[in-house]
XYZ file of C-alpha atoms in Angstrom:
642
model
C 0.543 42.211 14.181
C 3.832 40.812 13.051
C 6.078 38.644 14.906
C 9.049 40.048 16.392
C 12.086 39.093 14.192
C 14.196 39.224 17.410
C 12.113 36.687 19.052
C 12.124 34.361 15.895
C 15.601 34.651 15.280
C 16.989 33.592 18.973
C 14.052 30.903 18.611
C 15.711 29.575 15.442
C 19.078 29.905 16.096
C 18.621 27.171 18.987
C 19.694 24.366 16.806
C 20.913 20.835 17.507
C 24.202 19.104 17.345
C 26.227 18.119 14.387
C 25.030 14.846 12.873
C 26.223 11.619 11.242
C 23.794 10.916 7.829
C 25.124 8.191 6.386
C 21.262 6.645 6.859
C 19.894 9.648 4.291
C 19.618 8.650 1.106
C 19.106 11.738 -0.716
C 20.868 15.626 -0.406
C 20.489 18.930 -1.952
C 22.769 21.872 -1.762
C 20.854 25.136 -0.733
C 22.568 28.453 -1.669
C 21.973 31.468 0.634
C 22.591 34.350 0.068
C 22.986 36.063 3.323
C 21.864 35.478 7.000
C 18.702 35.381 7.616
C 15.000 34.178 7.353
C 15.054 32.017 4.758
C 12.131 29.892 2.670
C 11.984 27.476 -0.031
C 10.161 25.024 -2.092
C 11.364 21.588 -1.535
C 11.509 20.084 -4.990
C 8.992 17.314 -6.201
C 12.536 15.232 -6.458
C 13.568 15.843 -2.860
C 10.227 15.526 -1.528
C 9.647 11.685 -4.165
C 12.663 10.127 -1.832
C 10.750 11.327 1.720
C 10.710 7.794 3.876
C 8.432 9.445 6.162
C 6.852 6.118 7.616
C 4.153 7.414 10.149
C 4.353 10.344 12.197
C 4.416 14.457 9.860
C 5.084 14.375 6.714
C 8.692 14.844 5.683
C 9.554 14.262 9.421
C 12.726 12.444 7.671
C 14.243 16.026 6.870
C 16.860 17.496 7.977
C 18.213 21.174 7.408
C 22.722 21.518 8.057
C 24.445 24.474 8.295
C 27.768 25.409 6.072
C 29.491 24.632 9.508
C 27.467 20.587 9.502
C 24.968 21.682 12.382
C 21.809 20.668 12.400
C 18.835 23.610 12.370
C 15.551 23.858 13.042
C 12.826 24.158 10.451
C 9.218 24.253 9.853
C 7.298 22.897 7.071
C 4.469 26.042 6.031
C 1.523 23.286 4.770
C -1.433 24.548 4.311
C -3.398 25.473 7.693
C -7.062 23.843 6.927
C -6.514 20.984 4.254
C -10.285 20.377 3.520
C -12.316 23.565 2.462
C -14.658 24.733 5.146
C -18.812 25.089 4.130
C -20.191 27.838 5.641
C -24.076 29.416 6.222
C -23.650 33.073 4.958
C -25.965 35.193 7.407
C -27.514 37.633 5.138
C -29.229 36.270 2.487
C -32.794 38.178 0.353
C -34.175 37.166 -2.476
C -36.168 39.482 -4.667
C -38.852 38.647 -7.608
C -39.066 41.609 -10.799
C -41.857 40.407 -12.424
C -41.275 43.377 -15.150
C -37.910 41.766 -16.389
C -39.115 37.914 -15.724
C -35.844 37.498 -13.065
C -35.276 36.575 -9.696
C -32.423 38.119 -7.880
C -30.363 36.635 -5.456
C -28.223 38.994 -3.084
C -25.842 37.836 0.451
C -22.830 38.458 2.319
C -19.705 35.904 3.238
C -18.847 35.820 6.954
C -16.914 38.726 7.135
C -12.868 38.934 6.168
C -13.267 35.049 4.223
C -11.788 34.423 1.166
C -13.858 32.699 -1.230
C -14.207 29.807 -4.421
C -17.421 28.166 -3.790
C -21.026 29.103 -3.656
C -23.651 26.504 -2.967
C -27.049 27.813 -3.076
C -30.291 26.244 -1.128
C -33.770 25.046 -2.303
C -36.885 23.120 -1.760
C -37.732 23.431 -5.488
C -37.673 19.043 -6.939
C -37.568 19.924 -10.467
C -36.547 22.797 -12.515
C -33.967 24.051 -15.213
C -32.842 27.535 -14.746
C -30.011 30.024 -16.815
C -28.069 32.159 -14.358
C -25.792 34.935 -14.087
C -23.500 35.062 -11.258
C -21.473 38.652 -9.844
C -19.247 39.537 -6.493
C -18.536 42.739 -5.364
C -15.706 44.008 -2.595
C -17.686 47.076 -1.701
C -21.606 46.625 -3.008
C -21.554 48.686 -5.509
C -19.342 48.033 -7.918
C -19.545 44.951 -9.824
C -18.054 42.145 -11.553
C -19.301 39.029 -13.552
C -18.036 35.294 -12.723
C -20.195 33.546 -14.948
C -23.055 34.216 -17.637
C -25.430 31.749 -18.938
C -24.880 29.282 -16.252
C -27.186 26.873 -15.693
C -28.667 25.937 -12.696
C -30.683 22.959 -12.374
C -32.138 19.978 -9.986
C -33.939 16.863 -12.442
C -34.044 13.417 -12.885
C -31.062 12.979 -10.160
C -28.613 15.498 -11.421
C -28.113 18.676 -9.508
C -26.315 21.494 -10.299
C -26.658 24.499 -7.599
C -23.244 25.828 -7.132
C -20.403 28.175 -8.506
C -16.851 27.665 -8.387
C -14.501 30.883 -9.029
C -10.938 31.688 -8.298
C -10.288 32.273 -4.564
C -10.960 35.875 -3.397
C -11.940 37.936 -1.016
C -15.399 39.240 -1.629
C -17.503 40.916 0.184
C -21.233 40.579 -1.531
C -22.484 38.291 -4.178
C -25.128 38.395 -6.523
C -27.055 35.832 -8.996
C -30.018 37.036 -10.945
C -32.157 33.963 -12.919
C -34.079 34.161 -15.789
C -37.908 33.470 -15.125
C -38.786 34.328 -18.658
C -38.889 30.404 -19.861
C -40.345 29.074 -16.636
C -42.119 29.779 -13.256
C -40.058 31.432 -10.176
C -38.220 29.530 -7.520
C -37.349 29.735 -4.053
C -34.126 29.684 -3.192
C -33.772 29.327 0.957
C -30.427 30.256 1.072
C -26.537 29.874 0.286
C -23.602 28.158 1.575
C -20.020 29.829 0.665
C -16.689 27.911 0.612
C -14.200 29.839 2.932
C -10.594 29.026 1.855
C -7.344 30.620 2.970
C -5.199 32.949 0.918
C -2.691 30.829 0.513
C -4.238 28.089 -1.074
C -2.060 28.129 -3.926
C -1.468 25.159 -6.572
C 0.976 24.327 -9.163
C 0.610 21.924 -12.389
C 0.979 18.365 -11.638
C 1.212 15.381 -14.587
C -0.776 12.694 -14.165
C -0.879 9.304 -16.318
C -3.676 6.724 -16.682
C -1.392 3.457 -16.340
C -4.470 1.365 -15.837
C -7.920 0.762 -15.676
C -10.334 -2.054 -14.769
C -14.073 -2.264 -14.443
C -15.437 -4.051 -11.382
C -19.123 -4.814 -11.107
C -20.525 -1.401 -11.476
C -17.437 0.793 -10.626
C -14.058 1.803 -13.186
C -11.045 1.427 -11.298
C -8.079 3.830 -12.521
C -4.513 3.571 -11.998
C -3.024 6.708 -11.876
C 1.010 7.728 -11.899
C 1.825 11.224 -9.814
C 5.505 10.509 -11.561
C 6.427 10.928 -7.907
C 5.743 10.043 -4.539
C 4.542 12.439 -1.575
C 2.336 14.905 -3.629
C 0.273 17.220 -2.022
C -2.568 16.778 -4.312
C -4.692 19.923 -5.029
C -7.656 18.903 -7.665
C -8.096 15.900 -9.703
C -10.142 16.988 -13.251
C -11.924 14.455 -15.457
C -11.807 14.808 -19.271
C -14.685 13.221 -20.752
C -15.813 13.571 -24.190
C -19.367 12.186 -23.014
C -22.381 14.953 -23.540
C -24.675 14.244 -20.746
C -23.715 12.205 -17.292
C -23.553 11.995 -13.922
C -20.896 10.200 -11.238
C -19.667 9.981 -7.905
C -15.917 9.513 -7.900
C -13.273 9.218 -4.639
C -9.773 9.256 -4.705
C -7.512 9.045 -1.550
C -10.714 9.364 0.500
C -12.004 12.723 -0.916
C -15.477 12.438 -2.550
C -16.555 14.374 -5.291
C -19.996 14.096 -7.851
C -18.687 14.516 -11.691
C -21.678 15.651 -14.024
C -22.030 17.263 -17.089
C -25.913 18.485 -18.128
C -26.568 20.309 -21.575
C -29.992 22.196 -21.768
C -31.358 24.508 -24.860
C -27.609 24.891 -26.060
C -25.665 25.136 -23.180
C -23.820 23.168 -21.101
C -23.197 22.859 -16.826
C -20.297 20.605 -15.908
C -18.610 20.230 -13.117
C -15.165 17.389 -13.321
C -13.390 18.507 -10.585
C -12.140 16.278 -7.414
C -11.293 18.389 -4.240
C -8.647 16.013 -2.872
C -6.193 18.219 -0.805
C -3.939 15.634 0.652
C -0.796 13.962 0.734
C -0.790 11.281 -1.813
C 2.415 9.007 -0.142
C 2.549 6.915 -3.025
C 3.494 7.304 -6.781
C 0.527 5.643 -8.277
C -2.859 6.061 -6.647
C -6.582 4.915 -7.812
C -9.420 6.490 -8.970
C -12.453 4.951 -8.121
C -15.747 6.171 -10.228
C -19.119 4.768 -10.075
C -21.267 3.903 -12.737
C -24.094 2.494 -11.165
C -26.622 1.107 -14.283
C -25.137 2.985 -17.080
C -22.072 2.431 -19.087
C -18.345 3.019 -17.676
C -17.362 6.643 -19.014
C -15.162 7.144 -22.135
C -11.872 8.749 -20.544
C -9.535 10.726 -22.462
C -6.983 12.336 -19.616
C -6.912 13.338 -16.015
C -5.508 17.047 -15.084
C -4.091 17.098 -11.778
C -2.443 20.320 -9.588
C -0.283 20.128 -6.577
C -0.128 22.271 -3.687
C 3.672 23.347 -2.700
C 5.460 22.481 0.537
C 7.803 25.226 1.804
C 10.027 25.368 4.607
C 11.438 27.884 6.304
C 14.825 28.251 8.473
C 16.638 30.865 10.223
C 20.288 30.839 8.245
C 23.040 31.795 10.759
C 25.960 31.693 7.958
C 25.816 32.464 4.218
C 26.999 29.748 1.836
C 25.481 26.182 0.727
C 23.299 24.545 2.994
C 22.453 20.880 3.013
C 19.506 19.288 3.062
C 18.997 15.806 3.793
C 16.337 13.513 3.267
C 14.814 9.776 2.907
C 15.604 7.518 5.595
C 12.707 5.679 7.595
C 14.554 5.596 10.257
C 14.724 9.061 10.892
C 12.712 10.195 14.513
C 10.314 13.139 14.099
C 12.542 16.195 15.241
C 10.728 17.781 18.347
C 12.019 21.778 17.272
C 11.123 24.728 19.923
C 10.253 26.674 16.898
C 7.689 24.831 16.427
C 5.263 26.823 18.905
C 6.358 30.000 16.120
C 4.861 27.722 13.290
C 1.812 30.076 12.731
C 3.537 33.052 12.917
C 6.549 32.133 10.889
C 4.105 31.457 7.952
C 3.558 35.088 7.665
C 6.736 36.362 8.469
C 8.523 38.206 5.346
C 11.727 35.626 4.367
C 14.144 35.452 1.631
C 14.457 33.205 -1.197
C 17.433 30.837 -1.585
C 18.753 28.805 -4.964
C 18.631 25.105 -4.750
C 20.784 22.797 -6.445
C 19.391 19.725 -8.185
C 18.438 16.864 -6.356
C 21.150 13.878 -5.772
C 21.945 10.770 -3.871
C 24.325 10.797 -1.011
C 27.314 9.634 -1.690
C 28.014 8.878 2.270
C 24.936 6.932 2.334
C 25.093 3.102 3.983
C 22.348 0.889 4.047
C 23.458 -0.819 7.359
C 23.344 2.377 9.108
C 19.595 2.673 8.328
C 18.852 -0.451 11.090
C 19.041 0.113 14.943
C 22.461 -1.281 16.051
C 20.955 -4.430 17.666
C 24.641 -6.053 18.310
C 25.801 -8.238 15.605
C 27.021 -11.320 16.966
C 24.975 -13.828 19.191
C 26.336 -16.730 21.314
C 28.870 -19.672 20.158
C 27.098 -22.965 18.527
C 27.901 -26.158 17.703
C 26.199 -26.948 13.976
C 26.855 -30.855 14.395
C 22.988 -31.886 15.750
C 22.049 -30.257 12.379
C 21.812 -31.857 8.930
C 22.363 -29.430 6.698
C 23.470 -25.785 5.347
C 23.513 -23.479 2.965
C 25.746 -20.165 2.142
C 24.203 -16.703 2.258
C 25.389 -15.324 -1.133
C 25.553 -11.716 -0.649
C 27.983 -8.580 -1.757
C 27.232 -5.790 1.037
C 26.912 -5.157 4.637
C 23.783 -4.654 5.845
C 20.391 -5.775 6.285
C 20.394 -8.913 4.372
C 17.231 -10.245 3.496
C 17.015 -14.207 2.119
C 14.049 -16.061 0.885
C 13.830 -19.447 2.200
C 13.476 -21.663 -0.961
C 10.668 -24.689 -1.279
C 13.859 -27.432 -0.443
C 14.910 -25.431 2.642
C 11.092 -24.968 4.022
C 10.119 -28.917 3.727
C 13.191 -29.972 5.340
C 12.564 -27.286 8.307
C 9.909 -27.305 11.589
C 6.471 -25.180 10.140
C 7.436 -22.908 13.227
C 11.034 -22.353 12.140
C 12.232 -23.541 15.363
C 15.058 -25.310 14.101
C 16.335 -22.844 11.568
C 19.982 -20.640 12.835
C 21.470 -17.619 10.827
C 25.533 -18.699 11.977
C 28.763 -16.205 11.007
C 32.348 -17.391 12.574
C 30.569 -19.812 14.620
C 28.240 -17.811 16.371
C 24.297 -17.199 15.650
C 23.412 -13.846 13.908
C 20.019 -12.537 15.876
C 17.382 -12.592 12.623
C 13.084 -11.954 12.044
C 11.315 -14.445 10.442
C 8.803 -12.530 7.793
C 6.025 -14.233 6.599
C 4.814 -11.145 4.039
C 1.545 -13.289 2.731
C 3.060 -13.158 -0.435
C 2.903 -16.553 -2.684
C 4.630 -18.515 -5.393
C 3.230 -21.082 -7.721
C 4.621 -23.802 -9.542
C 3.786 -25.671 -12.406
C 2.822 -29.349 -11.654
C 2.342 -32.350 -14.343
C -1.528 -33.859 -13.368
C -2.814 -36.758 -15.053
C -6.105 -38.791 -14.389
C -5.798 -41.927 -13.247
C -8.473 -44.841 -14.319
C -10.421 -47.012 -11.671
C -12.137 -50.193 -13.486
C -13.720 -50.240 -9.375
C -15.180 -46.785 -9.494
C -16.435 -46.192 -13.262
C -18.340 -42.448 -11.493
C -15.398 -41.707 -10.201
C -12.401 -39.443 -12.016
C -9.372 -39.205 -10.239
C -5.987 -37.681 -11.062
C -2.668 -37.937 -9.715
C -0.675 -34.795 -9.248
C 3.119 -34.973 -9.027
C 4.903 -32.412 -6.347
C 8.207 -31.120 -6.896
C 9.338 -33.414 -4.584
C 8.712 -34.673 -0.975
C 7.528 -32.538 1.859
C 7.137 -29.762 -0.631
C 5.295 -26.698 1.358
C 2.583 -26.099 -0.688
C -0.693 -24.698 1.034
C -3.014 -24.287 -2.312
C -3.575 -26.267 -5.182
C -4.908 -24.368 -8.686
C -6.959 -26.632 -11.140
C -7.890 -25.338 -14.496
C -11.151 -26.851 -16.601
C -12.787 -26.735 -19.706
C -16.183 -28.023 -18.529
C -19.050 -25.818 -18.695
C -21.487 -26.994 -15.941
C -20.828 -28.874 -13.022
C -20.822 -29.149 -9.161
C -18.002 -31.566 -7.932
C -16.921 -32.435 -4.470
C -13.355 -32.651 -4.741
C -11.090 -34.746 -2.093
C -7.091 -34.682 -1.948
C -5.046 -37.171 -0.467
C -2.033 -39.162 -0.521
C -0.192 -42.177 0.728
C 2.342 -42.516 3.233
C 4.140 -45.667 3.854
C 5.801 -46.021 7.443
C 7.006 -49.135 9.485
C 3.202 -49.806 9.914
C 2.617 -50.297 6.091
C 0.389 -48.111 3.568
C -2.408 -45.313 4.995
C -4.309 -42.767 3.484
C -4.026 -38.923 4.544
C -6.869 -36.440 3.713
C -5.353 -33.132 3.000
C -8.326 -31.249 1.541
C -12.099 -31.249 0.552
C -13.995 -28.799 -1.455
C -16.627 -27.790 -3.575
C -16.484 -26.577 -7.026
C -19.306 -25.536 -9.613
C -19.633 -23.608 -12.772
C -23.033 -22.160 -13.938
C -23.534 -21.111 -17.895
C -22.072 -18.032 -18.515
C -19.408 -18.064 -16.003
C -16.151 -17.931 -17.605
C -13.430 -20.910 -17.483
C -11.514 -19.314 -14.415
C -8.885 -21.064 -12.156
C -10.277 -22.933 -9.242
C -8.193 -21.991 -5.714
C -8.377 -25.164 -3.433
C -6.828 -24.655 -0.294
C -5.082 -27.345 1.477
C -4.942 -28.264 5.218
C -1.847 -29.612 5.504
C 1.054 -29.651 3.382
C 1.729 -33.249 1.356
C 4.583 -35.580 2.788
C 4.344 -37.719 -0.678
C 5.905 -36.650 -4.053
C 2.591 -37.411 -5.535
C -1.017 -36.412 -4.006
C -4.405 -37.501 -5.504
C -7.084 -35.734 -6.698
C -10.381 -37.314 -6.593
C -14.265 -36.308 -7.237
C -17.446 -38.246 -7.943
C -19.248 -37.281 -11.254
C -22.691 -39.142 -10.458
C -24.982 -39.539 -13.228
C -23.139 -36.550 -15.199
C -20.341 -36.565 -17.929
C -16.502 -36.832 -16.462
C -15.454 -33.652 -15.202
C -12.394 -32.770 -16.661
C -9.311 -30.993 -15.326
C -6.264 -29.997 -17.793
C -3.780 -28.201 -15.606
C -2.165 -27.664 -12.382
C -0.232 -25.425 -10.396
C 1.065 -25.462 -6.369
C 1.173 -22.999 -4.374
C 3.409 -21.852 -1.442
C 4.028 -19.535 1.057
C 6.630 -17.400 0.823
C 9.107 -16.984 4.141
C 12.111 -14.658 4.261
C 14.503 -14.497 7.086
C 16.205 -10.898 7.936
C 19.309 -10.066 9.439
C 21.998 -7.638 10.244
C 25.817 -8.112 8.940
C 28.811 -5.468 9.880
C 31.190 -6.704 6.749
C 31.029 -9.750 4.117
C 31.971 -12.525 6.170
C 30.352 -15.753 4.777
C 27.401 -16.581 6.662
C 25.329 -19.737 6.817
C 21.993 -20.925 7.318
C 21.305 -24.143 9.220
C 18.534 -26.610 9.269
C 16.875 -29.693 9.860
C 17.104 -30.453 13.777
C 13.688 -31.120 14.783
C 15.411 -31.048 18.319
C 16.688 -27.781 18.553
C 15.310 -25.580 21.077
C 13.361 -22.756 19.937
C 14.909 -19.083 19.705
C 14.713 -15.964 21.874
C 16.200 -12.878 20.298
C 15.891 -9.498 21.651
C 15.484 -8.361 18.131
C 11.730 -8.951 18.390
C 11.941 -5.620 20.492
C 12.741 -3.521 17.351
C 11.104 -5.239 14.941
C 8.605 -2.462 13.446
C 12.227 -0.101 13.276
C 14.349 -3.267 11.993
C 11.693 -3.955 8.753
C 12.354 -0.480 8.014
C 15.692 -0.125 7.146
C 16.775 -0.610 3.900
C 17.019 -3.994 2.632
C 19.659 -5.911 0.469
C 18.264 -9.099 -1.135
C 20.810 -12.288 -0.294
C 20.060 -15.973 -1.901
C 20.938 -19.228 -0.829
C 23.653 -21.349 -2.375
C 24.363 -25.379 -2.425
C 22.912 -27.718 -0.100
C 25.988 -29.235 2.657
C 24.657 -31.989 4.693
C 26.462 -31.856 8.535
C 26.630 -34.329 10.890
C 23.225 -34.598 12.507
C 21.722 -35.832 8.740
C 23.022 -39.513 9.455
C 22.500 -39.393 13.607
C 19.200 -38.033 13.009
C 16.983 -40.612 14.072
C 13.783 -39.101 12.633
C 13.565 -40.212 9.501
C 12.414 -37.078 8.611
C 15.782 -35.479 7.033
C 17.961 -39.108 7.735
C 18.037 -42.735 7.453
C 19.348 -43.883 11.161
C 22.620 -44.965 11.808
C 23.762 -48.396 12.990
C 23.710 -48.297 16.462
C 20.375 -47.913 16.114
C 19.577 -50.992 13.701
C 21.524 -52.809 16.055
C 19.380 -51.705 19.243
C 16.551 -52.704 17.388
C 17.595 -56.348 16.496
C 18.561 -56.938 20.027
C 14.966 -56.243 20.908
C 13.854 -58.542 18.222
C 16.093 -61.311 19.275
C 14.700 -60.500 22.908
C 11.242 -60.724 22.279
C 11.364 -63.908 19.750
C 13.280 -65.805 22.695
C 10.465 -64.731 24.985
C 8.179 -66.310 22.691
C 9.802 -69.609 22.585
C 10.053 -69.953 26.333
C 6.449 -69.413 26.287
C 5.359 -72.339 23.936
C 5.098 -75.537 25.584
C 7.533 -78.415 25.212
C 7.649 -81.442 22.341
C 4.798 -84.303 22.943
C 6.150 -87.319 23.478
């Protein structure tokens, strides 16, 4: 029975209040016709700038009136995404020894609409030509397939029939005997779909591919993001094979078996989900035999429409694309099953642009702007914020900021007009390398040794990974790293690293990762390992790596702002942005760098001597004590012999 369209129109017409969206990114203009129910296909375009971060898909969309009120929607996706398999419950099969065939006859569950047949058997071995028919009544009769082959040998299997979605109501596959002995076939399992499985064209490019160990890796661009992916098809030109393939979690076995002049194949990946990403990878396994020649992939779609109750005629908005956005909790979305049914009228859309209203500082939580006063003396130095738009600002603290800072960032302040800006600290475990100049150092005292001397940037440098390239074929080294530090104390040795390394024939000359405990203090650090009884080992290049660290931030206007650093005694932060962190990262993000270095006050009173010298009050205290102790001394010693 059909919904009301009473009941679904005062459902729909309960719609929210008017709404500010500069945070949406993206609009289209909807044309209606006339009031009423109303659905449409959101475009590939509209759907490609979806920020839907969690939560339904497309929860980021909203739906305005000609009069800027916001209305309810729903989003018709397919009911059952995966396929169902299914037992049908009357199955016979019947052997004609006068025509050499065995027929096959069964029912679907009654009212299902049908692609798949998988049929049943004990049988090990066998290769068998089929014909396959359906029937809506029993009696009359039409042919899916002819000269099909069915077959189960040497680990390929091929016991099922794929056909356009239908409702039928009886099926029938008769098998040739005439070439070999009879099988039993147990039974059949049917595919039970839903009407409205319906898919469009979708392109597909190969941008990449990589073979790992005993699986092919392909990169593949949707030319979009947030496709509903129907089926993913292989083309092969390969004769004879057999794979099993995944992509976004669906599983699928790709074969293709030729027998006596004809040919069973079956290239097809069920996948029936949302891919959220443009590119996505297809994963097929080889196994022991050779990675598959690959000529294209086919790909279809399934379409998302949506359907709203239009109060007004005219152009309608809709908005979409802002992470931000909070799933909309709709009371029409109790109706949802019934509104898929319901009959509805088509609307025009317009193409696809950005919005023109749209401000990137309105896609972060307002968090406040402006922290408490501070006094920058007690630090030793600064750097501008270079930057061209309100926002969230993102900066990426550079290798001469990070080794003049705590590890823990304690000591670091985001400042505008003299107060602190509230900001995240995001370590994103992303890296950089460096180039480094290495060369080995001779030891007439350790002739097993080799050593080399690798020169950092410069002091305090932040690295966490050192990469060492060699030419050597064979070896097994013990490598050490260190460095010297000289304090008031004199000269010692720090260990910052031990590891093995070894190359057996055949391996290929690849870069050697050797992880550091601690970041060097020296501008250069030493690489040592001893060779034994074996030639030198030799090592031609160098890189350093560090960790990447970006600070993040919210700014109202362009006012300069500054970073501060290097006070060891600065006490550590507590900002109440930590409490919207997972909404902050998700705003859109403008990328700020740092300008000149500006030493402040605290770089000469800093008494460290990790970012100053000491100032003179202090080289005064400390030749008072001298002069103290020496005069101690001397009253000590006892007085001239006569």
């Amino acid at each position: 029975m059909k919904p009301p369209l009473l009941l679904i129109a005062l459902c729909l017409s309960s719609i929210a209040g008017a709404a500010d969206f500069a945070a949406w990114t993206h609009r289209q203009t909807v044309r209606v016709a006339q009031p009423g129910l109303t659905r449409i296909e959101l475009e590939p375009e509209l759907l490609d700038a979806s920020q839907t971060n969690g939560g339904a898909a497309f929860h980021d969309l909203r739906i305005i009136s000609p009069g800027n009120v916001e209305t309810p929607y729903i989003i018709a996706l397919p009911r059952i995404i995966r396929p169902e398999m299914v037992e049908v419950p009357e199955f016979r099969a019947a052997l004609n020894p006068s025509t050499l065939n065995t027929v096959l006859e069964f029912r679907p569950p009654a009212g299902s609409t049908t692609s798949e047949v998988l049929l049943q058997t004990t049988a090990t071995s066998f290769i068998k030509s089929a014909t396959f028919e359906a029937s809506h009544d029993g009696s009359r009769w039409e042919r899916l397939a002819s000269n099909e082959l069915l077959c189960r040998q040497n680990g390929t299997e091929r016991l099922r029939f794929t056909f356009a979605p239908a409702a039928w109501t009886h099926f029938r596959i008769t098998l040739d005997d005439a070439r070999s002995k009879p099988v039993v076939f147990t039974g059949a399992r049917v595919r039970r779909d839903l009407p409205e499985w319906r898919t469009l064209p979708q392109a597909v490019k190969i941008r990449g591919r990589t073979e790992t160990g005993d699986e092919t890796h392909l990169k593949l661009d949707l030319g979009s993001a947030n496709v509903l992916l129907g089926k993913v098809r292989l083309h092969t030109p390969e004769a004879v094979f057999q794979r099993e393939a995944s992509l976004l979690g669906a599983r699928g076995t790709l074969f293709r078996l030729q027998h006596e002049g004809r040919s069973a194949e079956d290239l097809d990946i069920g996948v029936h989900q949302l891919a959220t990403t443009r590119e996505v990878e297809l994963v097929i396994r080889n196994g022991d035999s050779p990675p598959l020649k690959i000529e294209s992939i086919e790909a279809t779609r399934h379409p998302v429409p949506v359907v709203f109750q239009a109060d007004a005629a005219g152009d309608w908005q809709f908005y979409i694309g802002n992470g931000q956005a909070p799933e909309p909790r709709y009371d029409i979305a109790t109706l949802s099953e019934k509104l898929r049914d319901a009959s509805a009228q088509s609307a025009m859309a317009s193409a696809v642009e950005a919005n023109t209203a749209f401000s990137k500082k309105a896609t972060a939580p307002d968090v406040g702007d402006v922290g408490p006063e501070i006094d920058v003396s007690p630090w030793s130095f600064r750097r501008p914020v270079e930057f061209k738009e309100a926002g969230v600002l993102v900066v990426e603290l550079i290798p001469e900021v990070l080794a003049l800072t705590a590890n823990d960032l304690h000591d670091v302040r985001v400042v505008r007009d003299g107060h602190q800006l509230p900001f995240l600290a995001i370590k994103p475990g992303v890296d950089r390398e460096v180039e480094v100049s290495i060369a080995e150092v001779a030891d007439p005292e350790k002739p097993r040794w080799s050593q080399w001397d690798i020169q950092m940037p410069f002091k305090n440098f932040p690295a966490s990974e050192l990469l060492l390239e060699s030419p050597t074929p064979l070896f097994a080294r013990t490598l050490s790293v260190s460095e010297q530090n000289v304090t008031e104390k004199g000269h010692y040795e720090r260990t910052l690293s031990h590891a093995n390394w070894q190359r057996l024939p055949g391996q290929s000359a690849s870069t050697f990762h050797l992880a550091l405990y601690t970041s060097p203090r020296a501008a250069s650090i030493r690489v040592a390992t001893d060779n034994g009884d074996n030639a030198r080992l030799q090592i031609t290049a160098a890189r350093v790596v560090y960790p990447v660290v970006r600070l993040m931030f919210r700014v109202p206007d362009t006012t300069p702002v500054q970073i501060c650093y290097g006070n060891r005694r600065a006490p550590y932060t507590r900002y109440d942005l930590q409490l919207v962190r997972p909404e902050f990262e998700k705003a859109t993000q403008i990328a700020a760098t740092l300008g000149e270095e500006e030493k402040l006050p605290g770089y000469e009173a800093d008494p460290s001597g990790a970012t100053g010298k000491g100032g003179p009050w202090l080289w005064a205290a400390l030749a008072l004590v001298v002069g103290a102790l020496l005069w101690v001394v001397a009253k000590m010693l006892p007085g001239k012999v006569e």
